[in-house]
Amino acid sequence: YVADGANSAFQPAGKATCREGQYPSPARVVVNGNAVYELEDGDLFKVFVDADGGAETDFKIIPTGESVFGDDIECYIHTSCSVPIVVGDQIGPFLIEGDEECEPPIVPPDECCPPCAVCDTGRPEELTLKYHSVGVNSEYQPESKASCRAGMYPTSTLLTVEGSTYDLSDGDVFTIKPQFGGFSAYTEFYFNDPSLDCAIHTSCSVPLMLGDQIGPFEVIGDEDCKNDGPPDCVCEPELPECGGKCIEVTKVNTDPITCAVTLDVKIDYDDLSQVEWRQSQNTCVEEDPNFDSATNTCYEHETALPSDWIGFYPCEVKDRLPIAYNKEPDFWAYTCYDRDCSRDPLNQIVTNAEYIFDDMTLPNFTTEGVYTTINAIASSGGGCYVVVLNRYDGFSAPPYYNICEGNEIMIPDTKGGC
């Protein structure tokens, strides 16, 4: 969002009524009548375009705060691609930064370790594996998703994958790249002995975890994670500059007697390094209506809200088109966890916490009706889930405003015991 608007070099006035001129900052921008963004000059934001919504995307720009703008500004840009949408072009107050395939790069500091996850930016562009003659079952990819399983494999073999052939021995590390531009949901491996041919899941709807061994193949890294950082570098996933997430499941627990499944969850709004309205606790004066004497800070409207909540979704919902997570979660809780805190005072918001998601302590309203329980999922076969920190804002529900997408986990299958 750029307050100093400019005419597009590609979209004429007949195709885009968002033109040059001054635009308010700060402003509330309403897109297509439903998605709402609180923006200031220079803010990045992402608009989801309805493929069936027509050729234009409409914007209503409402001045907020002190402003010389007395009236709202309404305009539209052309988004059907019959006229170009070009990265770097500015259409009125909107500078085009990218789309789902061309997002602005997030450049970590030079001293940062390599990122610590495969699939953190979508399907990998390449995959580095280590070959083992003794295969084991993956901790994350069940047999229905990966046919490469435990067993004995040759100490030396020719292996063909994605159109390339590798001469491998036990312990060799090799890197595969997709033959046709991108990995499909399954990547097939062909051995000298056809009875050993097998596949692993590479669409990221099922986790590809560093260090996990899927049959004879240990996952070493992808294009962003080649373990080539400084010799003494220890990558700590909780650090935002090293790819940390503001929410993650740190452990999946299964009671060996009852088979009850619980989830250790951690949230930290300080890891929202790329989100403009992250937690804001600037020093302020006592006269401010948001002043909190206990912390000598002001909780502004950009901060975490007491109604923010944590939702768990099946992994396949992550890839839904046109918008991910466009359904209710399977189970959820407010960030205070054990009650409805949506109307708590702003000085009682939760911004850093660790919980144990447990059916015995989750509020009933988060697991009943259209929702379910953790153990109902486990006893029905389990599966891949992703945790998301959400807000009641932006798009009409669902989907909700996704503050931060966390990691993927496997809820174990307990229908046959544990």
Short mmCIF file of C-alpha atoms in Angstrom, two decimals:
data_model
loop_
_atom_site.label_atom_id
_atom_site.label_comp_id
_atom_site.label_asym_id
_atom_site.label_seq_id
_atom_site.Cartn_x
_atom_site.Cartn_y
_atom_site.Cartn_z
CA TYR A 1 0.00 0.00 0.00
CA VAL A 2 1.56 3.30 -1.15
CA ALA A 3 -0.03 6.59 -0.10
CA ASP A 4 1.49 8.38 -3.10
CA GLY A 5 -0.64 6.78 -5.81
CA ALA A 6 0.56 6.36 -9.42
CA ASN A 7 -0.98 5.43 -12.74
CA SER A 8 -0.34 1.90 -13.94
CA ALA A 9 2.00 1.41 -16.86
CA PHE A 10 -0.16 -1.51 -18.03
CA GLN A 11 -3.75 -0.94 -16.88
CA PRO A 12 -5.38 2.13 -18.52
CA ALA A 13 -8.13 4.19 -16.87
CA GLY A 14 -10.78 2.12 -18.62
CA LYS A 15 -9.51 -1.01 -16.85
CA ALA A 16 -8.38 0.38 -13.49
CA THR A 17 -9.98 3.36 -11.75
CA CYS A 18 -7.31 3.33 -9.02
CA ARG A 19 -5.17 6.18 -10.34
CA GLU A 20 -2.43 8.60 -9.33
CA GLY A 21 -2.96 10.95 -6.38
CA GLN A 22 -2.67 11.04 -2.63
CA TYR A 23 -4.29 8.31 -0.55
CA PRO A 24 -4.85 8.30 3.22
CA SER A 25 -2.47 6.72 5.69
CA PRO A 26 -3.47 5.10 7.94
CA ALA A 27 -6.50 3.66 6.16
CA ARG A 28 -8.98 0.83 6.39
CA VAL A 29 -9.07 -0.96 3.02
CA VAL A 30 -12.12 -3.10 2.26
CA VAL A 31 -11.68 -5.53 -0.65
CA ASN A 32 -14.73 -6.75 -2.55
CA GLY A 33 -16.96 -5.69 0.31
CA ASN A 34 -15.76 -8.23 2.85
CA ALA A 35 -11.99 -8.53 3.47
CA VAL A 36 -10.76 -5.71 5.73
CA TYR A 37 -7.15 -4.56 6.15
CA GLU A 38 -5.79 -1.86 8.47
CA LEU A 39 -2.93 -0.33 6.46
CA GLU A 40 -0.31 2.39 6.61
CA ASP A 41 1.97 3.67 3.87
CA GLY A 42 4.41 0.87 2.96
CA ASP A 43 2.44 -2.03 4.45
CA LEU A 44 2.35 -5.36 2.60
CA PHE A 45 -0.94 -7.25 2.46
CA LYS A 46 -2.31 -10.23 0.56
CA VAL A 47 -5.61 -10.18 -1.33
CA PHE A 48 -7.41 -13.40 -2.24
CA VAL A 49 -9.19 -13.06 -5.57
CA ASP A 50 -12.38 -15.01 -6.20
CA ALA A 51 -11.95 -16.74 -9.57
CA ASP A 52 -15.69 -16.40 -10.17
CA GLY A 53 -15.95 -12.86 -8.89
CA GLY A 54 -15.64 -10.98 -12.16
CA ALA A 55 -12.87 -9.14 -13.97
CA GLU A 56 -12.39 -6.38 -11.38
CA THR A 57 -11.36 -6.36 -7.74
CA ASP A 58 -13.01 -3.50 -5.85
CA PHE A 59 -11.37 -1.43 -3.11
CA LYS A 60 -12.94 0.96 -0.64
CA ILE A 61 -10.30 3.07 1.13
CA ILE A 62 -11.52 4.61 4.38
CA PRO A 63 -9.34 7.23 6.15
CA THR A 64 -8.59 6.41 9.81
CA GLY A 65 -6.80 8.50 12.39
CA GLU A 66 -6.00 12.14 11.67
CA SER A 67 -6.45 12.77 7.97
CA VAL A 68 -7.18 15.56 5.51
CA PHE A 69 -9.34 13.09 3.57
CA GLY A 70 -12.98 13.67 4.33
CA ASP A 71 -14.51 11.06 2.05
CA ASP A 72 -13.92 7.40 1.35
CA ILE A 73 -12.21 6.51 -1.92
CA GLU A 74 -13.62 3.72 -4.08
CA CYS A 75 -11.79 2.26 -7.08
CA TYR A 76 -10.98 -1.04 -8.75
CA ILE A 77 -8.16 -2.79 -10.58
CA HIS A 78 -8.40 -5.43 -13.29
CA THR A 79 -7.59 -8.95 -12.08
CA SER A 80 -8.83 -11.26 -14.85
CA CYS A 81 -5.41 -11.14 -16.59
CA SER A 82 -6.95 -9.95 -19.87
CA VAL A 83 -4.82 -6.89 -19.08
CA PRO A 84 -1.43 -7.40 -17.42
CA ILE A 85 -0.76 -7.53 -13.69
CA VAL A 86 2.99 -6.98 -13.55
CA VAL A 87 5.26 -7.25 -10.52
CA GLY A 88 6.66 -3.78 -9.81
CA ASP A 89 3.76 -1.94 -11.46
CA GLN A 90 1.80 0.47 -9.26
CA ILE A 91 -1.95 0.74 -9.80
CA GLY A 92 -3.13 3.75 -7.81
CA PRO A 93 -2.00 3.10 -4.22
CA PHE A 94 -1.28 -0.59 -4.83
CA LEU A 95 2.24 -1.72 -5.75
CA ILE A 96 2.19 -5.27 -7.12
CA GLU A 97 4.63 -7.42 -5.15
CA GLY A 98 3.65 -10.91 -6.31
CA ASP A 99 1.07 -13.68 -6.33
CA GLU A 100 0.90 -17.18 -4.83
CA GLU A 101 3.81 -18.26 -7.05
CA CYS A 102 5.82 -15.06 -6.82
CA GLU A 103 5.89 -13.83 -3.25
CA PRO A 104 8.39 -11.22 -2.00
CA PRO A 105 11.50 -12.96 -0.64
CA ILE A 106 12.10 -12.92 3.10
CA VAL A 107 15.86 -12.49 3.47
CA PRO A 108 17.22 -13.73 6.80
CA PRO A 109 20.18 -12.05 8.50
CA ASP A 110 23.61 -13.18 7.29
CA GLU A 111 24.37 -14.80 10.63
CA CYS A 112 21.26 -16.94 10.57
CA CYS A 113 21.49 -20.69 10.31
CA PRO A 114 19.86 -22.45 7.37
CA PRO A 115 16.09 -22.84 7.84
CA CYS A 116 15.15 -25.90 9.83
CA ALA A 117 12.22 -27.35 7.89
CA VAL A 118 11.37 -28.90 4.57
CA CYS A 119 7.99 -27.79 3.16
CA ASP A 120 8.00 -24.51 5.13
CA THR A 121 7.60 -22.60 1.85
CA GLY A 122 5.54 -25.18 -0.04
CA ARG A 123 6.64 -28.19 -2.05
CA PRO A 124 10.43 -28.40 -2.20
CA GLU A 125 12.22 -27.47 -5.42
CA GLU A 126 14.79 -30.17 -4.71
CA LEU A 127 15.21 -32.84 -2.07
CA THR A 128 18.43 -34.16 -0.57
CA LEU A 129 18.31 -37.72 0.74
CA LYS A 130 20.72 -40.20 2.34
CA TYR A 131 20.51 -43.81 1.19
CA HIS A 132 20.49 -46.59 3.81
CA SER A 133 20.57 -50.30 3.07
CA VAL A 134 18.50 -50.91 6.21
CA GLY A 135 15.13 -49.29 5.67
CA VAL A 136 12.82 -48.14 8.46
CA ASN A 137 9.24 -46.93 8.58
CA SER A 138 8.69 -43.19 8.59
CA GLU A 139 7.46 -41.59 11.80
CA TYR A 140 5.34 -39.18 9.76
CA GLN A 141 4.39 -40.84 6.47
CA PRO A 142 2.10 -43.86 6.97
CA GLU A 143 2.04 -46.80 4.57
CA SER A 144 -0.96 -45.29 2.76
CA LYS A 145 1.22 -42.29 1.86
CA ALA A 146 4.67 -43.88 1.44
CA SER A 147 5.25 -47.37 0.07
CA CYS A 148 8.97 -47.15 0.92
CA ARG A 149 8.98 -49.13 4.17
CA ALA A 150 11.20 -50.98 6.62
CA GLY A 151 13.30 -53.82 5.24
CA MET A 152 16.63 -54.74 3.70
CA TYR A 153 17.79 -52.89 0.60
CA PRO A 154 20.94 -53.53 -1.50
CA THR A 155 24.22 -52.09 -0.22
CA SER A 156 24.88 -50.86 -3.78
CA THR A 157 22.29 -50.15 -6.45
CA LEU A 158 21.35 -48.08 -9.43
CA LEU A 159 18.36 -45.92 -8.53
CA THR A 160 16.24 -44.01 -11.04
CA VAL A 161 14.06 -41.14 -9.86
CA GLU A 162 12.57 -38.16 -11.73
CA GLY A 163 14.33 -39.23 -14.94
CA SER A 164 17.84 -39.33 -13.42
CA THR A 165 19.84 -42.41 -12.41
CA TYR A 166 22.13 -42.51 -9.37
CA ASP A 167 24.81 -45.09 -8.53
CA LEU A 168 24.36 -45.41 -4.77
CA SER A 169 26.01 -47.23 -1.91
CA ASP A 170 24.97 -47.44 1.73
CA GLY A 171 25.44 -43.97 3.30
CA ASP A 172 25.54 -41.98 0.04
CA VAL A 173 23.86 -38.57 -0.04
CA PHE A 174 22.17 -37.48 -3.27
CA THR A 175 19.89 -34.66 -4.43
CA ILE A 176 16.85 -35.13 -6.64
CA LYS A 177 15.09 -32.47 -8.66
CA PRO A 178 11.67 -32.77 -10.29
CA GLN A 179 11.77 -33.78 -13.93
CA PHE A 180 8.87 -31.59 -15.04
CA GLY A 181 9.15 -28.41 -13.00
CA GLY A 182 7.69 -29.56 -9.69
CA PHE A 183 7.28 -32.64 -7.51
CA SER A 184 3.96 -34.44 -7.79
CA ALA A 185 2.15 -35.82 -4.75
CA TYR A 186 4.19 -39.03 -4.97
CA THR A 187 7.82 -39.41 -6.05
CA GLU A 188 8.63 -42.88 -7.39
CA PHE A 189 11.99 -44.64 -6.89
CA TYR A 190 13.02 -47.45 -9.29
CA PHE A 191 15.67 -49.99 -8.22
CA ASN A 192 17.60 -52.60 -10.23
CA ASP A 193 15.29 -55.07 -8.53
CA PRO A 194 11.73 -54.00 -9.48
CA SER A 195 10.31 -55.68 -6.39
CA LEU A 196 11.91 -52.88 -4.33
CA ASP A 197 10.34 -50.01 -6.30
CA CYS A 198 8.51 -47.64 -3.97
CA ALA A 199 7.34 -44.06 -3.49
CA ILE A 200 7.31 -41.30 -0.88
CA HIS A 201 4.87 -38.42 -0.49
CA THR A 202 6.27 -35.06 -1.64
CA SER A 203 3.28 -32.69 -1.86
CA CYS A 204 3.78 -31.51 1.75
CA SER A 205 0.22 -32.41 2.72
CA VAL A 206 2.05 -35.13 4.66
CA PRO A 207 5.16 -33.99 6.53
CA LEU A 208 8.68 -34.28 5.12
CA MET A 209 10.69 -33.96 8.31
CA LEU A 210 14.44 -33.49 8.57
CA GLY A 211 16.04 -36.62 9.96
CA ASP A 212 13.03 -38.81 9.26
CA GLN A 213 13.85 -41.99 7.34
CA ILE A 214 11.26 -43.19 4.83
CA GLY A 215 12.21 -46.73 3.89
CA PRO A 216 15.85 -46.50 2.76
CA PHE A 217 15.76 -42.69 2.33
CA GLU A 218 16.68 -40.30 5.16
CA VAL A 219 15.51 -36.71 4.61
CA ILE A 220 18.56 -34.43 4.76
CA GLY A 221 17.21 -31.14 3.39
CA ASP A 222 15.79 -29.15 0.52
CA GLU A 223 16.89 -26.10 -1.47
CA ASP A 224 16.60 -23.87 1.62
CA CYS A 225 18.11 -26.26 4.11
CA LYS A 226 21.36 -27.84 2.96
CA ASN A 227 23.11 -27.99 6.34
CA ASP A 228 25.83 -25.76 4.93
CA GLY A 229 25.78 -23.04 7.62
CA PRO A 230 28.75 -22.03 9.79
CA PRO A 231 30.40 -25.04 11.52
CA ASP A 232 29.24 -23.93 14.97
CA CYS A 233 25.78 -22.86 13.83
CA VAL A 234 22.94 -24.50 15.71
CA CYS A 235 19.63 -23.65 14.15
CA GLU A 236 16.96 -22.97 16.76
CA PRO A 237 13.49 -23.16 15.18
CA GLU A 238 11.92 -20.85 17.77
CA LEU A 239 13.97 -17.88 16.57
CA PRO A 240 11.98 -15.80 14.05
CA GLU A 241 15.11 -14.83 12.13
CA CYS A 242 15.83 -18.51 11.61
CA GLY A 243 12.44 -19.40 10.24
CA GLY A 244 10.67 -19.78 13.58
CA LYS A 245 6.89 -19.80 13.71
CA CYS A 246 4.63 -17.92 16.08
CA ILE A 247 2.78 -21.18 16.73
CA GLU A 248 3.91 -24.80 16.69
CA VAL A 249 3.11 -28.21 18.08
CA THR A 250 6.26 -29.19 19.94
CA LYS A 251 5.26 -32.75 20.86
CA VAL A 252 2.56 -35.35 20.19
CA ASN A 253 1.92 -37.55 23.23
CA THR A 254 0.16 -40.94 23.44
CA ASP A 255 -0.65 -42.47 26.82
CA PRO A 256 0.68 -46.07 26.68
CA ILE A 257 -2.23 -47.38 28.81
CA THR A 258 -5.29 -45.43 27.68
CA CYS A 259 -4.02 -44.51 24.17
CA ALA A 260 -5.23 -40.93 24.84
CA VAL A 261 -3.50 -38.40 22.56
CA THR A 262 -2.49 -34.94 23.73
CA LEU A 263 -0.60 -32.15 21.94
CA ASP A 264 2.03 -29.78 23.37
CA VAL A 265 1.47 -26.36 21.74
CA LYS A 266 3.50 -23.18 21.98
CA ILE A 267 2.58 -19.66 20.80
CA ASP A 268 4.83 -16.61 20.69
CA TYR A 269 3.63 -13.40 19.05
CA ASP A 270 7.21 -12.09 19.12
CA ASP A 271 7.87 -14.45 16.19
CA LEU A 272 5.47 -12.47 13.99
CA SER A 273 8.44 -10.67 12.46
CA GLN A 274 6.80 -10.36 9.03
CA VAL A 275 3.35 -9.23 10.24
CA GLU A 276 2.83 -5.50 10.58
CA TRP A 277 0.22 -5.63 13.36
CA ARG A 278 2.27 -7.95 15.58
CA GLN A 279 2.28 -7.41 19.34
CA SER A 280 2.87 -3.70 20.03
CA GLN A 281 3.86 -2.67 23.54
CA ASN A 282 5.41 0.75 23.07
CA THR A 283 6.16 2.90 26.09
CA CYS A 284 3.35 5.41 26.53
CA VAL A 285 1.87 7.92 28.97
CA GLU A 286 -0.56 7.23 31.79
CA GLU A 287 -3.21 9.42 30.16
CA ASP A 288 -3.51 6.93 27.31
CA PRO A 289 -6.78 4.96 27.71
CA ASN A 290 -4.88 1.74 26.92
CA PHE A 291 -2.20 2.35 29.57
CA ASP A 292 -1.31 -0.68 31.68
CA SER A 293 0.43 0.29 34.91
CA ALA A 294 1.75 -3.22 35.53
CA THR A 295 3.89 -3.21 32.40
CA ASN A 296 4.12 0.54 31.71
CA THR A 297 2.96 -0.14 28.17
CA CYS A 298 -0.01 0.57 25.92
CA TYR A 299 -1.85 -2.21 24.16
CA GLU A 300 -2.79 -0.81 20.77
CA HIS A 301 -5.30 -2.08 18.24
CA GLU A 302 -2.46 -3.73 16.28
CA THR A 303 -1.64 -6.05 19.17
CA ALA A 304 -2.78 -9.60 19.81
CA LEU A 305 -6.46 -9.77 20.66
CA PRO A 306 -8.17 -11.79 23.41
CA SER A 307 -10.40 -13.36 20.74
CA ASP A 308 -7.44 -14.77 18.76
CA TRP A 309 -7.62 -18.55 18.64
CA ILE A 310 -5.78 -21.73 17.69
CA GLY A 311 -7.29 -24.12 15.15
CA PHE A 312 -6.28 -27.58 13.94
CA TYR A 313 -7.03 -28.43 10.30
CA PRO A 314 -6.50 -31.56 8.15
CA CYS A 315 -3.39 -30.99 6.03
CA GLU A 316 -5.32 -31.24 2.77
CA VAL A 317 -7.24 -28.05 3.70
CA LYS A 318 -3.93 -26.20 3.54
CA ASP A 319 -3.82 -26.61 -0.25
CA ARG A 320 -7.49 -25.83 -0.97
CA LEU A 321 -8.28 -23.45 -3.79
CA PRO A 322 -9.07 -20.61 -4.12
CA ILE A 323 -8.40 -20.04 -0.40
CA ALA A 324 -6.72 -22.30 2.13
CA TYR A 325 -8.46 -23.19 5.39
CA ASN A 326 -11.88 -22.33 3.97
CA LYS A 327 -13.69 -24.54 6.49
CA GLU A 328 -14.10 -24.77 10.24
CA PRO A 329 -11.21 -26.37 12.13
CA ASP A 330 -11.70 -29.87 13.49
CA PHE A 331 -10.95 -28.62 17.02
CA TRP A 332 -9.76 -25.33 18.48
CA ALA A 333 -9.29 -23.11 21.53
CA TYR A 334 -8.87 -19.43 22.33
CA THR A 335 -5.30 -18.40 23.17
CA CYS A 336 -6.27 -18.41 26.86
CA TYR A 337 -7.06 -22.11 26.16
CA ASP A 338 -9.54 -23.24 28.83
CA ARG A 339 -12.42 -20.73 28.53
CA ASP A 340 -14.08 -18.07 26.37
CA CYS A 341 -11.79 -15.07 26.82
CA SER A 342 -12.87 -13.27 23.66
CA ARG A 343 -14.12 -10.26 25.64
CA ASP A 344 -11.23 -10.01 28.10
CA PRO A 345 -9.59 -6.59 28.61
CA LEU A 346 -6.72 -5.90 26.21
CA ASN A 347 -4.25 -5.85 29.08
CA GLN A 348 -5.01 -9.53 29.74
CA ILE A 349 -4.26 -10.86 26.28
CA VAL A 350 -2.09 -13.95 25.87
CA THR A 351 0.95 -13.43 23.64
CA ASN A 352 3.39 -16.10 24.85
CA ALA A 353 2.20 -19.42 26.23
CA GLU A 354 2.60 -23.18 26.23
CA TYR A 355 -0.38 -25.52 26.53
CA ILE A 356 -1.26 -29.18 26.46
CA PHE A 357 -4.24 -29.64 24.14
CA ASP A 358 -6.15 -32.39 25.91
CA ASP A 359 -9.75 -33.52 25.39
CA MET A 360 -10.15 -33.55 29.18
CA THR A 361 -9.35 -29.83 29.53
CA LEU A 362 -10.49 -28.32 26.22
CA PRO A 363 -13.77 -26.35 26.62
CA ASN A 364 -16.79 -28.24 25.34
CA PHE A 365 -17.68 -25.52 22.84
CA THR A 366 -14.41 -26.16 20.97
CA THR A 367 -14.98 -29.90 20.42
CA GLU A 368 -18.76 -30.23 20.02
CA GLY A 369 -21.26 -29.57 17.24
CA VAL A 370 -19.39 -29.19 13.94
CA TYR A 371 -16.11 -29.84 15.78
CA THR A 372 -14.64 -33.05 17.13
CA THR A 373 -12.09 -34.28 19.68
CA ILE A 374 -8.45 -35.23 19.33
CA ASN A 375 -9.13 -38.80 20.34
CA ALA A 376 -12.11 -39.17 18.03
CA ILE A 377 -9.69 -38.34 15.21
CA ALA A 378 -7.08 -40.77 16.54
CA SER A 379 -9.57 -43.61 17.01
CA SER A 380 -10.81 -43.06 13.44
CA GLY A 381 -7.35 -43.50 11.95
CA GLY A 382 -5.53 -40.28 12.83
CA GLY A 383 -3.85 -38.31 10.09
CA CYS A 384 -1.88 -35.21 9.14
CA TYR A 385 -2.92 -31.94 10.80
CA VAL A 386 -1.63 -28.37 10.68
CA VAL A 387 -2.00 -25.84 13.48
CA VAL A 388 -2.98 -22.24 12.65
CA LEU A 389 -3.22 -19.09 14.77
CA ASN A 390 -6.39 -17.30 13.64
CA ARG A 391 -8.31 -14.07 14.09
CA TYR A 392 -11.95 -13.11 13.68
CA ASP A 393 -11.19 -10.49 11.07
CA GLY A 394 -10.89 -10.06 7.33
CA PHE A 395 -12.79 -12.68 5.36
CA SER A 396 -16.21 -13.77 6.49
CA ALA A 397 -16.01 -16.98 8.46
CA PRO A 398 -14.79 -19.34 7.28
CA PRO A 399 -12.05 -18.77 6.19
CA TYR A 400 -10.76 -16.69 9.05
CA TYR A 401 -7.81 -14.32 9.04
CA ASN A 402 -4.73 -16.53 9.33
CA ILE A 403 -2.26 -14.75 11.59
CA CYS A 404 0.35 -17.48 11.43
CA GLU A 405 0.55 -20.96 9.96
CA GLY A 406 2.29 -23.45 12.22
CA ASN A 407 3.79 -26.86 11.60
CA GLU A 408 2.28 -30.12 10.41
CA ILE A 409 1.95 -33.09 12.76
CA MET A 410 0.62 -36.63 12.60
CA ILE A 411 -2.16 -37.52 15.00
CA PRO A 412 -1.49 -41.24 15.54
CA ASP A 413 -3.88 -44.00 14.55
CA THR A 414 -5.16 -45.60 17.77
CA LYS A 415 -8.16 -47.51 16.42
CA GLY A 416 -6.21 -50.76 16.74
CA GLY A 417 -4.59 -49.83 20.06
CA CYS A 418 -1.41 -47.97 20.87
#
